[in-house]
Coordinates of C-alpha atoms and ligand atoms in Angstrom, one line a residue:
Chain A
M532 CA -125.0 -134.4 138.0
V533 CA -122.2 -134.7 140.4
Q534 CA -121.7 -138.4 140.1
T535 CA -121.8 -138.8 136.1
R536 CA -119.2 -135.9 135.5
A537 CA -116.9 -137.4 137.8
A538 CA -117.6 -140.9 136.1
R539 CA -117.2 -139.7 132.7
G540 CA -115.1 -136.5 132.7
H541 CA -117.2 -133.7 130.9
H542 CA -119.5 -135.9 128.9
A543 CA -121.4 -137.8 131.0
G544 CA -124.4 -139.4 129.0
V545 CA -122.9 -138.4 125.8
E546 CA -121.8 -141.1 123.0
A547 CA -119.7 -139.5 120.5
S548 CA -120.9 -139.6 116.8
L549 CA -120.1 -137.6 113.5
D550 CA -122.9 -137.3 111.0
V551 CA -122.8 -134.8 107.8
A552 CA -125.5 -134.7 105.7
G553 CA -125.6 -133.5 102.4
V554 CA -122.8 -130.6 102.9
T555 CA -121.9 -128.4 100.2
V556 CA -119.2 -125.7 100.1
A557 CA -118.4 -123.2 98.2
Y558 CA -115.8 -120.4 98.5
P559 CA -116.5 -117.1 97.6
N560 CA -114.3 -117.5 94.9
G561 CA -116.6 -119.4 92.9
T562 CA -114.4 -122.6 93.9
L563 CA -117.2 -125.7 94.9
A564 CA -114.8 -127.5 97.1
L565 CA -117.1 -130.1 98.4
E566 CA -120.6 -131.2 96.7
N567 CA -123.3 -133.4 99.0
A568 CA -120.4 -134.8 101.3
S569 CA -122.5 -137.2 103.8
F570 CA -121.2 -139.7 106.1
H571 CA -121.8 -141.6 109.4
L572 CA -119.2 -142.2 112.1
G573 CA -119.8 -143.8 115.8
P574 CA -118.4 -143.9 118.7
G575 CA -114.8 -145.3 119.3
T576 CA -113.8 -145.3 115.9
I577 CA -110.5 -144.2 114.0
A578 CA -111.4 -143.4 111.2
G579 CA -108.9 -141.9 108.1
L580 CA -109.8 -139.4 105.8
V581 CA -108.3 -139.9 102.5
G582 CA -107.9 -137.7 99.4
V583 CA -105.7 -136.1 97.1
N584 CA -104.8 -132.8 97.8
G585 CA -107.2 -130.4 96.9
A586 CA -110.0 -133.2 97.7
G587 CA -111.9 -131.1 100.2
K588 CA -110.5 -132.5 103.5
S589 CA -109.4 -129.9 105.6
T590 CA -112.6 -128.1 103.7
L591 CA -114.6 -131.0 105.1
F592 CA -112.9 -129.8 108.6
K593 CA -113.7 -126.5 108.3
A594 CA -117.3 -127.5 107.6
I595 CA -117.8 -129.5 110.6
M596 CA -116.7 -127.4 112.8
G597 CA -118.8 -124.3 111.2
F598 CA -115.4 -122.5 110.4
V599 CA -116.9 -122.7 107.0
A600 CA -120.3 -121.8 106.4
P601 CA -122.0 -124.9 104.1
S602 CA -124.4 -123.5 101.1
A603 CA -126.3 -127.0 102.1
G604 CA -126.5 -129.7 104.2
E605 CA -126.0 -130.1 107.9
V606 CA -123.0 -131.4 110.4
R607 CA -124.2 -133.1 113.8
I608 CA -121.7 -134.2 116.2
A609 CA -122.6 -136.1 119.4
G610 CA -126.4 -135.7 118.3
L611 CA -126.0 -131.7 118.8
P612 CA -125.8 -128.9 116.0
A613 CA -121.8 -127.8 116.0
R614 CA -121.9 -124.8 117.8
E615 CA -123.2 -126.6 121.1
A616 CA -121.0 -129.0 120.7
Q617 CA -118.2 -126.8 120.4
R618 CA -119.5 -125.3 124.1
R619 CA -120.3 -128.3 125.8
G620 CA -116.4 -128.9 124.6
I621 CA -116.8 -132.3 122.8
V622 CA -115.2 -131.6 119.7
A623 CA -111.6 -130.9 119.3
Y624 CA -109.9 -129.8 116.1
V625 CA -105.8 -129.6 115.3
P626 CA -105.9 -128.6 112.1
Q627 CA -103.6 -128.7 108.7
S628 CA -101.4 -125.9 110.3
E629 CA -101.9 -123.5 113.1
E630 CA -102.5 -120.0 112.2
V631 CA -101.1 -118.4 115.1
D632 CA -98.5 -115.7 116.3
W633 CA -95.4 -117.8 116.9
S634 CA -93.6 -114.7 119.1
F635 CA -96.9 -114.8 121.6
P636 CA -96.0 -114.6 124.8
V637 CA -97.1 -117.8 125.9
L638 CA -94.9 -121.0 126.8
V639 CA -95.8 -124.7 125.5
E640 CA -97.5 -125.6 128.7
D641 CA -99.5 -122.6 128.7
V642 CA -100.6 -123.3 125.5
V643 CA -102.1 -126.3 126.7
T644 CA -103.3 -125.6 129.0
M645 CA -105.7 -123.1 127.1
G646 CA -107.1 -127.0 126.1
R647 CA -108.8 -127.2 129.8
Y648 CA -110.3 -123.4 129.5
G649 CA -113.7 -125.1 128.5
H650 CA -113.6 -127.5 131.6
M651 CA -113.0 -124.4 134.1
G652 CA -114.8 -121.9 135.6
F653 CA -115.1 -118.4 134.0
L654 CA -112.2 -117.3 135.5
R655 CA -110.4 -120.4 134.4
I656 CA -108.5 -121.3 136.8
A657 CA -107.0 -124.3 136.5
S658 CA -107.4 -126.9 139.2
R659 CA -105.4 -130.0 140.3
D660 CA -107.2 -131.7 137.9
D661 CA -106.9 -129.9 135.0
R662 CA -102.9 -129.3 135.9
K663 CA -102.7 -132.7 135.7
K664 CA -104.5 -133.2 132.7
V665 CA -101.8 -130.6 130.9
D666 CA -99.2 -133.2 132.2
T667 CA -100.5 -136.2 131.2
A668 CA -101.0 -134.8 127.2
L669 CA -98.0 -133.2 127.2
E670 CA -96.1 -136.7 128.5
R671 CA -98.2 -138.7 126.0
V672 CA -96.8 -136.5 122.8
G673 CA -93.7 -136.4 124.4
M674 CA -93.6 -132.9 125.0
S675 CA -93.0 -132.6 128.8
A676 CA -88.9 -131.5 128.5
F677 CA -89.9 -128.2 126.5
R678 CA -93.3 -127.4 128.7
K679 CA -91.3 -123.8 129.9
R680 CA -90.5 -123.4 125.8
Q681 CA -91.8 -120.2 124.1
I682 CA -93.8 -121.6 121.4
G683 CA -92.2 -120.2 118.4
E684 CA -88.8 -121.7 119.6
L685 CA -90.2 -124.9 118.4
S686 CA -89.4 -126.8 115.2
G687 CA -92.5 -127.5 113.0
G688 CA -92.9 -131.2 114.5
Q689 CA -92.6 -129.7 118.1
R690 CA -95.2 -127.5 117.2
K691 CA -97.2 -130.0 116.2
R692 CA -97.3 -132.1 119.1
V693 CA -97.9 -129.4 120.9
F694 CA -101.0 -128.6 119.3
L695 CA -102.2 -132.0 119.6
A696 CA -101.3 -132.0 123.6
R697 CA -103.8 -129.5 123.2
A698 CA -106.4 -131.2 121.9
L699 CA -105.9 -134.2 124.1
A700 CA -106.1 -132.2 127.3
Q701 CA -109.2 -130.8 126.2
E702 CA -110.5 -134.5 126.1
G703 CA -113.1 -133.9 123.3
L704 CA -114.9 -137.1 122.6
V705 CA -114.6 -135.9 118.7
M706 CA -111.3 -135.1 117.8
L707 CA -110.8 -133.6 114.3
L708 CA -106.9 -134.3 113.1
D709 CA -105.7 -132.6 110.2
E710 CA -102.6 -134.0 108.7
P711 CA -101.2 -134.7 111.8
F712 CA -98.3 -136.9 110.8
T713 CA -96.9 -134.6 107.8
G714 CA -93.7 -133.1 108.8
V715 CA -93.4 -135.7 112.3
D716 CA -91.0 -137.7 112.2
V717 CA -91.9 -142.1 112.9
A718 CA -91.1 -142.5 116.1
T719 CA -93.8 -139.4 116.2
E720 CA -96.2 -141.0 114.2
Q721 CA -96.2 -144.2 116.3
A722 CA -96.2 -142.9 119.8
I723 CA -99.6 -140.7 118.0
V724 CA -101.0 -143.6 116.5
A725 CA -101.0 -145.7 119.7
L726 CA -102.5 -142.2 121.3
M727 CA -105.3 -142.4 119.5
R728 CA -105.9 -146.4 119.9
D729 CA -105.9 -145.6 123.9
L730 CA -108.2 -143.1 123.0
R731 CA -110.1 -145.3 121.5
T732 CA -111.1 -147.6 123.9
E733 CA -112.4 -145.4 125.6
G734 CA -115.2 -144.6 123.6
H735 CA -113.3 -141.1 121.6
L736 CA -114.5 -141.1 117.9
M737 CA -111.3 -139.7 116.0
L738 CA -111.3 -137.8 112.1
V739 CA -107.6 -138.0 110.6
S740 CA -106.3 -137.5 107.4
T741 CA -103.4 -138.4 105.7
H742 CA -101.3 -139.2 103.0
N743 CA -99.7 -141.9 104.7
L744 CA -102.1 -144.9 102.8
G745 CA -99.6 -147.8 103.5
S746 CA -100.4 -147.5 107.6
V747 CA -104.1 -146.6 106.9
P748 CA -105.3 -150.2 107.2
D749 CA -103.0 -150.4 110.7
Y750 CA -104.9 -148.5 112.8
C751 CA -107.9 -147.0 111.0
D752 CA -111.6 -148.9 111.4
E753 CA -112.9 -146.7 108.8
V754 CA -112.4 -144.5 106.2
V755 CA -113.8 -142.1 104.4
L756 CA -112.2 -141.4 100.8
V757 CA -112.9 -137.7 99.6
R758 CA -112.7 -136.5 96.0
R759 CA -115.5 -132.9 96.4
T760 CA -117.4 -135.1 97.4
V761 CA -117.4 -138.6 99.9
L762 CA -117.2 -141.0 97.6
A763 CA -117.1 -144.0 99.8
A764 CA -117.4 -143.9 103.8
G765 CA -116.9 -147.6 106.1
P766 CA -115.2 -149.9 107.2
T767 CA -111.5 -150.4 106.5
A768 CA -111.9 -153.9 104.9
T769 CA -114.6 -153.2 102.4
T770 CA -114.4 -149.4 101.9
F771 CA -110.1 -148.9 101.5
T772 CA -110.1 -151.4 98.6
Q773 CA -108.0 -151.0 95.5
A774 CA -111.1 -150.3 93.1
N775 CA -111.9 -147.6 95.4
L776 CA -108.7 -146.0 95.7
E777 CA -108.1 -145.1 92.2
K778 CA -111.2 -143.9 91.8
A779 CA -110.4 -141.6 94.5
F780 CA -106.8 -140.6 93.4
G781 CA -107.4 -141.3 89.5
G782 CA -104.3 -140.8 88.2
V783 CA -102.5 -139.3 91.0
L784 CA -101.8 -141.7 92.8
R785 CA -98.0 -143.4 92.4
H786 CA -99.2 -147.2 91.3
F787 CA -96.6 -150.0 91.6
R788 CA -97.2 -153.6 90.6
I789 CA -94.0 -156.2 91.1
E790 CA -94.5 -159.7 89.6
G791 CA -93.0 -162.0 87.8
A792 CA -89.2 -162.2 87.7
A793 CA -89.2 -159.4 89.9
L794 CA -90.8 -160.7 92.8
H795 CA -90.6 -165.3 91.8
D796 CA -88.2 -167.1 91.3
D797 CA -90.9 -169.8 90.2
D798 CA -94.2 -169.2 87.5
D799 CA -96.1 -168.1 90.2
R800 CA -98.3 -165.6 89.2
R801 CA -99.2 -163.3 92.3
S802 CA -97.7 -159.7 92.2
V803 CA -97.0 -156.8 94.6
T804 CA -98.9 -153.8 94.2
V805 CA -97.8 -150.7 95.9
L806 CA -100.4 -147.9 96.0
T807 CA -98.7 -144.3 97.6
D808 CA -99.6 -140.6 97.5
D809 CA -97.1 -138.2 98.8
E810 CA -94.9 -140.5 101.1
R811 CA -92.9 -143.1 98.7
P812 CA -92.6 -146.1 100.5
V813 CA -89.5 -148.2 99.9
V814 CA -90.5 -152.0 99.5
F815 CA -88.0 -155.0 100.4
Y816 CA -88.3 -158.5 99.0
G817 CA -86.5 -161.1 100.2
A818 CA -85.3 -161.4 103.9
E819 CA -82.1 -163.2 103.5
K820 CA -80.3 -161.5 100.5
T821 CA -78.1 -158.7 102.1
S822 CA -77.3 -156.7 99.2
D823 CA -81.2 -155.8 98.6
Q824 CA -81.7 -152.8 97.4
P825 CA -85.4 -151.1 97.4
L826 CA -87.1 -152.7 94.7
P827 CA -86.8 -150.0 91.3
R828 CA -90.2 -149.3 90.1
A829 CA -91.5 -151.3 87.9
S830 CA -94.2 -149.0 86.2
E831 CA -95.5 -145.9 87.1
E832 CA -98.5 -145.1 86.2
N833 CA -99.8 -141.4 85.6
P834 CA -102.7 -141.4 82.8
Chain B
M975 CA -84.2 -77.0 145.2
P976 CA -88.1 -77.5 145.3
D977 CA -89.9 -78.2 148.2
L978 CA -90.4 -82.5 146.7
L979 CA -93.6 -83.2 148.7
A980 CA -94.4 -79.4 148.2
P981 CA -96.8 -81.2 145.1
F982 CA -98.7 -83.7 148.0
A983 CA -100.0 -80.4 149.7
Y984 CA -102.2 -79.9 146.5
G985 CA -105.4 -81.4 145.9
Y986 CA -105.6 -80.8 142.2
M987 CA -102.7 -82.8 142.1
V988 CA -102.9 -85.6 144.7
K989 CA -105.8 -86.3 142.4
A990 CA -104.1 -85.5 139.2
M991 CA -101.4 -88.5 140.4
W992 CA -103.7 -91.0 141.5
V993 CA -106.2 -90.7 138.2
S994 CA -104.0 -90.6 136.3
A995 CA -102.3 -93.8 137.9
L996 CA -105.0 -95.6 137.0
V997 CA -105.6 -94.4 133.9
G998 CA -102.1 -95.8 133.1
A999 CA -102.9 -99.1 134.5
T1000 CA -106.1 -99.5 132.7
C1001 CA -104.3 -98.4 129.3
A1002 CA -101.3 -100.8 130.4
F1003 CA -103.1 -103.7 130.3
L1004 CA -105.0 -102.7 127.2
S1005 CA -101.8 -102.3 125.6
C1006 CA -100.4 -106.2 126.1
F1007 CA -103.5 -107.3 123.8
L1008 CA -103.3 -104.4 121.2
M1009 CA -99.1 -104.7 120.5
L1010 CA -99.7 -108.6 120.4
K1011 CA -102.7 -108.2 117.9
G1012 CA -100.4 -105.5 115.9
W1013 CA -103.3 -103.2 116.6
S1014 CA -100.4 -100.6 118.4
L1015 CA -101.7 -97.9 115.8
M1016 CA -105.8 -98.6 116.9
G1017 CA -105.3 -96.3 120.5
D1018 CA -104.2 -93.5 118.2
A1019 CA -107.1 -94.0 115.9
L1020 CA -109.6 -94.4 118.4
G1021 CA -108.3 -91.3 120.0
H1022 CA -109.2 -89.3 117.3
A1023 CA -112.1 -91.4 117.1
V1024 CA -113.9 -90.4 120.1
V1025 CA -113.6 -86.7 119.4
P1026 CA -117.3 -86.2 117.2
G1027 CA -118.9 -88.3 120.0
V1028 CA -117.0 -85.8 122.8
A1029 CA -118.1 -82.6 120.4
L1030 CA -121.7 -84.2 120.0
A1031 CA -122.2 -84.5 123.7
Y1032 CA -121.1 -81.0 124.9
L1033 CA -123.5 -79.8 122.5
I1034 CA -126.7 -81.8 123.7
G1035 CA -125.2 -81.0 127.4
L1036 CA -124.4 -85.2 128.3
P1037 CA -121.5 -86.0 129.9
F1038 CA -118.4 -86.2 127.9
S1039 CA -117.3 -89.6 128.5
A1040 CA -121.2 -91.0 127.1
G1041 CA -120.9 -89.0 123.8
A1042 CA -116.9 -90.6 123.8
F1043 CA -118.0 -93.9 124.1
V1044 CA -121.0 -94.2 121.8
A1045 CA -118.3 -92.9 119.1
G1046 CA -115.5 -95.2 120.3
G1047 CA -117.8 -98.2 120.3
L1048 CA -119.5 -97.5 116.6
A1049 CA -116.1 -97.0 115.4
A1050 CA -114.7 -100.4 116.7
L1051 CA -118.2 -102.3 115.4
A1052 CA -117.9 -100.1 112.1
M1053 CA -114.6 -101.7 111.7
Q1054 CA -115.3 -104.7 112.2
F1055 CA -118.3 -104.7 109.9
V1056 CA -115.6 -103.9 107.1
R1057 CA -113.2 -106.3 108.2
S1058 CA -115.7 -109.5 108.1
Q1059 CA -117.2 -108.0 104.3
T1060 CA -113.8 -107.3 103.0
R1061 CA -110.6 -108.9 102.2
L1062 CA -109.1 -105.8 103.2
R1063 CA -106.3 -105.7 105.4
E1064 CA -106.8 -104.6 109.2
D1065 CA -104.9 -101.2 109.1
A1066 CA -106.4 -100.5 106.3
V1067 CA -109.8 -100.6 107.5
I1068 CA -109.1 -99.0 110.5
G1069 CA -107.6 -95.8 108.8
L1070 CA -110.7 -95.7 107.1
V1071 CA -113.2 -95.9 109.8
F1072 CA -111.2 -93.7 112.1
T1073 CA -110.5 -90.8 110.3
A1074 CA -114.1 -90.9 108.8
F1075 CA -114.9 -90.5 112.3
F1076 CA -112.2 -87.9 112.8
A1077 CA -113.4 -86.0 110.2
A1078 CA -116.7 -85.9 111.5
G1079 CA -115.7 -84.7 114.6
M1080 CA -114.0 -81.5 113.1
L1081 CA -116.5 -81.0 111.3
L1082 CA -118.8 -80.8 114.0
V1083 CA -116.6 -78.8 116.1
S1084 CA -115.5 -76.4 113.2
I1085 CA -119.8 -76.0 112.9
N1086 CA -119.8 -75.8 116.7
P1087 CA -116.6 -73.6 117.6
T1088 CA -117.6 -72.5 121.2
S1089 CA -119.4 -76.3 121.7
I1090 CA -116.4 -77.5 122.7
N1091 CA -112.2 -77.1 124.4
V1092 CA -110.5 -78.5 121.4
Q1093 CA -107.1 -78.3 123.2
S1094 CA -108.1 -79.8 126.3
I1095 CA -109.1 -83.0 124.0
V1096 CA -105.9 -82.6 122.4
L1097 CA -103.5 -82.0 124.8
G1098 CA -105.0 -83.3 128.1
N1099 CA -105.8 -81.6 130.9
I1100 CA -105.4 -83.5 134.2
L1101 CA -104.4 -80.7 136.4
A1102 CA -107.3 -78.9 135.8
I1103 CA -109.8 -81.5 135.7
S1104 CA -112.9 -81.0 137.2
D1105 CA -114.5 -82.9 140.0
W1106 CA -117.2 -84.0 138.0
D1107 CA -115.2 -85.2 134.9
A1108 CA -112.3 -87.2 137.2
L1109 CA -114.8 -89.3 138.9
Q1110 CA -116.2 -90.0 135.1
V1111 CA -112.4 -90.5 134.5
V1112 CA -112.3 -93.0 137.9
V1113 CA -115.4 -94.8 136.7
V1114 CA -114.7 -95.8 133.6
S1115 CA -111.0 -96.6 134.4
A1116 CA -112.7 -99.0 137.3
V1117 CA -114.9 -100.5 135.1
T1118 CA -112.9 -101.4 132.4
L1119 CA -109.9 -102.5 134.6
G1120 CA -112.1 -105.0 136.7
V1121 CA -114.4 -106.2 133.6
L1122 CA -110.0 -107.0 132.2
L1123 CA -109.8 -109.1 135.2
V1124 CA -112.5 -111.4 134.5
V1125 CA -112.2 -111.7 131.1
W1126 CA -108.2 -111.4 130.1
K1127 CA -107.7 -115.0 129.6
D1128 CA -110.4 -115.7 127.3
L1129 CA -109.3 -112.9 125.3
M1130 CA -105.6 -114.1 125.2
A1131 CA -107.1 -117.5 124.1
V1132 CA -108.7 -115.4 121.4
F1133 CA -106.0 -113.1 120.8
F1134 CA -103.7 -116.3 120.3
D1135 CA -105.7 -118.5 118.1
E1136 CA -109.0 -117.2 117.6
A1137 CA -109.8 -121.0 116.1
H1138 CA -109.0 -123.3 119.3
A1139 CA -111.1 -120.3 120.8
R1140 CA -114.3 -120.9 118.9
S1141 CA -113.9 -124.7 119.0
I1142 CA -113.7 -124.5 123.0
G1143 CA -117.1 -122.8 122.8
L1144 CA -115.6 -119.3 123.2
D1145 CA -117.2 -116.4 121.0
P1146 CA -114.7 -114.6 119.6
T1147 CA -116.8 -112.1 118.1
R1148 CA -118.8 -111.3 121.0
L1149 CA -114.5 -111.0 123.0
K1150 CA -113.4 -108.2 120.4
I1151 CA -116.7 -106.3 120.7
L1152 CA -116.4 -106.3 124.3
F1153 CA -112.6 -105.3 123.6
F1154 CA -112.9 -102.7 121.9
T1155 CA -115.6 -101.4 124.2
L1156 CA -113.5 -101.6 126.9
L1157 CA -110.7 -100.1 124.9
S1158 CA -112.8 -97.1 123.2
A1159 CA -113.5 -96.6 127.4
A1160 CA -109.9 -96.6 128.5
T1161 CA -109.5 -94.0 125.4
V1162 CA -111.8 -91.8 126.6
A1163 CA -109.8 -92.0 130.3
A1164 CA -107.4 -91.4 128.7
L1165 CA -107.9 -88.6 126.8
Q1166 CA -108.5 -86.3 129.8
T1167 CA -104.9 -87.1 130.8
V1168 CA -102.3 -86.9 128.3
G1169 CA -105.1 -85.9 125.3
A1170 CA -105.8 -87.6 122.3
C1171 CA -102.4 -87.0 120.6
L1172 CA -100.7 -88.9 123.1
V1173 CA -103.3 -91.6 123.8
I1174 CA -101.3 -94.0 121.4
A1175 CA -98.4 -94.0 123.9
M1176 CA -100.7 -94.8 127.4
V1177 CA -101.7 -97.7 124.5
V1178 CA -98.7 -99.4 123.4
T1179 CA -95.3 -98.5 126.0
P1180 CA -95.7 -100.2 128.7
G1181 CA -97.3 -103.5 127.0
A1182 CA -94.0 -103.5 124.8
T1183 CA -91.8 -102.4 127.3
A1184 CA -93.3 -105.7 129.0
Y1185 CA -92.6 -108.0 126.3
L1186 CA -89.0 -107.2 126.5
L1187 CA -88.7 -108.8 129.7
T1188 CA -90.7 -111.8 129.5
D1189 CA -92.2 -114.6 127.8
R1190 CA -95.3 -115.2 129.9
F1191 CA -98.3 -113.7 129.4
P1192 CA -99.6 -113.1 133.5
V1193 CA -95.9 -111.3 133.4
L1194 CA -97.0 -109.2 130.6
L1195 CA -99.5 -108.1 132.2
T1196 CA -97.9 -107.6 135.7
I1197 CA -95.3 -105.9 134.3
A1198 CA -97.3 -103.8 131.9
V1199 CA -99.1 -102.3 134.3
A1200 CA -96.9 -101.6 137.0
V1201 CA -95.0 -99.6 134.5
G1202 CA -98.0 -97.8 133.6
A1203 CA -99.4 -96.8 137.1
L1204 CA -96.1 -95.5 138.2
T1205 CA -95.0 -93.3 135.2
C1206 CA -98.3 -91.6 135.2
F1207 CA -98.5 -91.3 138.8
V1208 CA -94.9 -89.9 138.9
G1209 CA -95.7 -88.4 135.6
A1210 CA -98.3 -85.9 137.2
Y1211 CA -96.2 -85.8 139.9
L1212 CA -93.2 -84.2 138.4
S1213 CA -95.6 -81.9 136.3
Y1214 CA -96.2 -79.8 138.4
F1215 CA -92.3 -78.6 138.5
V1216 CA -92.2 -78.2 134.7
D1217 CA -95.6 -76.6 134.9
G1218 CA -98.3 -78.5 133.3
A1219 CA -97.8 -80.8 129.8
T1220 CA -98.6 -83.5 132.6
G1221 CA -99.2 -85.9 129.2
G1222 CA -96.0 -84.8 127.6
V1223 CA -94.2 -85.7 130.8
I1224 CA -95.9 -89.0 131.3
V1225 CA -95.1 -90.3 127.4
T1226 CA -91.3 -89.2 128.2
L1227 CA -91.0 -91.2 131.2
Q1228 CA -92.5 -94.3 129.5
T1229 CA -90.4 -94.2 126.6
L1230 CA -87.3 -93.7 129.2
V1231 CA -88.4 -96.8 131.2
F1232 CA -89.0 -98.5 127.5
L1233 CA -85.4 -97.5 126.2
T1234 CA -84.0 -99.1 129.3
A1235 CA -85.5 -102.1 128.8
F1236 CA -84.6 -102.6 125.1
Y1237 CA -80.7 -102.1 126.3
L1238 CA -80.7 -104.1 129.5
A1239 CA -83.2 -107.3 129.1
P1240 CA -82.3 -110.3 130.9
R1241 CA -83.4 -112.1 127.3
H1242 CA -84.8 -109.9 124.6
G1243 CA -82.6 -106.5 125.4
L1244 CA -79.6 -105.9 123.3
L1245 CA -77.1 -106.5 125.2
A1246 CA -78.1 -109.6 126.5
Q1247 CA -78.5 -110.6 122.6
R1248 CA -75.0 -109.4 121.8
R1249 CA -73.4 -111.3 124.3
R1250 CA -75.1 -114.6 123.5
R1251 CA -74.4 -114.2 120.3
E1252 CA -70.5 -113.2 121.0
A1253 CA -70.6 -116.1 123.2
A1254 CA -71.8 -118.0 121.3
I1255 CA -68.9 -117.6 118.7
V1256 CA -66.7 -118.0 121.2
E1257 CA -68.2 -121.4 122.0
A1258 CA -67.8 -122.1 118.3
A1259 CA -64.0 -121.1 118.0
R1260 CA -62.6 -123.3 120.5
Ligands
LIG1332 N1 -109.8 -120.2 101.7 C1 -110.1 -120.9 100.2 N2 -110.6 -119.9 99.3 C2 -110.8 -120.6 97.7 N3 -110.8 -121.9 97.7 C3 -110.1 -122.9 98.4 C4 -109.9 -122.1 99.8 N4 -109.3 -123.4 100.7 C5 -109.4 -124.3 99.9 N5 -109.5 -124.0 98.5 C6 -109.7 -124.9 97.7 O1 -110.9 -125.9 98.1 C7 -110.7 -126.7 97.6 C8 -110.5 -127.9 98.4 O2 -109.3 -127.9 99.5 P1 -108.8 -128.4 100.7 O3 -110.4 -128.6 101.4 O4 -107.6 -127.9 101.5 O5 -108.1 -129.4 100.4 P2 -107.3 -130.8 101.2 O6 -107.4 -130.3 102.7 O7 -108.1 -132.3 101.0 O8 -105.7 -130.6 100.3 C9 -109.4 -126.5 96.7 O9 -109.5 -126.9 95.5 C10 -108.8 -125.8 97.2 O10 -108.4 -125.0 96.5
LIG1333 MG1 -105.9 -130.0 103.8

């Protein structure tokens, strides 16, 4: 036991996986947020959770964590019931918005240290190893300089990074990140993605909800498309298709199609299609021309 | 000029000072949590809610602390239950549950006028406390303080971010019930010291004072406990000279300490804030 713990951190012999089977969630006000949602994810995976606002992404995260009770279906994390997985420190969860008291007398480093509590003894005394992991986590999200700040004295993006650092310090084999990129600048987003790639090679499983459709193929191995249920789930190449996206976003998605004279000088019939949810991408075409403006929207479908 | 060492010559005074200090420390520890959660009035509510338990305990000849403890625990559980089943806000639930308990207590006392010395419950009576009651207070406070020293970090995690606490395997519901149980226990102890009306000061003022002085939870606890223990010790001592009214002296002292921090705290005090604001304006004018 001792050697295995040292060899593979806290989770010796456990392999990351997430099984959601037939999960249905109805809120007390009668909203049916999820119906019969199912998918499976394995170790060493970054999975994008994609869907419109109100599709049920946050609800799905909460159902996985057991914060809302599904009226049907089952969730297994690393083959264990959610509560058991939490007790063993297997899951880390970063909610979409933190509902904490920002005037609470804790410093940034204190918050990140709380991520290590599950690894400490019952008196929660940090070992040298715990402190090192807190340092590393702060370093990785670029918040080391702010470690002595009271938690409320930070900007929105900085707060977000602190809670991400807490999840990192926790070293959950399964990480659930609900819109970690919203309100975060591009540099931070890239840093977070780089971090997730590192964790992937260490065998972690990450489920990340995002509105940034454009970057999904860049870093997601798998995609889970939701719209009140799981419409499709699987490898990005075969699942993140225009047809599936239109099913998931039908109507709400901004849809640009650039073709003909706007794109080519000859009679090439290929076109560029741009799909986007919240963020509006700027599309430039033609590297040499200095006066290039962002391409105008050729059409904006909102049927 | 009165003899300043005189109180130490009396066994009952020495007892009162030490017991008060212990109770003050315990209540102050809890005050840090209560104040942060916006549950400050809970101390007041609990102080009243334990009255039926005390009345009943006297009626059937049990130690008063047992009765108070059971009543306090029941009230806290009832509150958690109502809270989890409705969307009522915490303060409304506190008001509902604890007034119900207090009403039951008043009813019991009025039906059974001789069964309880209401005066000593409402005003406290530390100078005249019997050895048996003092022992109960000491045991209750010491156990409470001991448990708190073990679980305070878990409680902090739950009070700061309940969802995260759950996700690292803590059980917020169990910890909160434990907290309310400890609070009931401390309330019972404080009843004997300062009385039901002033319990609230004991479980609010030290934490509020410390909050003005620090941004770190462990420091907050240390300052609060020091303030609580010192004011209670000194308050009991001073009450020898003003003859009685220990609760009044203690709470007055705590208020004075609070006011000092309110004006002079290096970061969150009134003067420091004014000074910084003026410095920023001067800086901008340059
Ligand atoms: N606490 C709640 N009570 C009632 N309905 C809710 C609650 N939270 C979310 N919903 C509803 O459930 C649906 C899914 O919401 P959510 O999971 O937050 O979507 P997303 O995260 O994909 O934007 C929405 O219709 C939303 O209005
Ligand atoms: Mg959401």
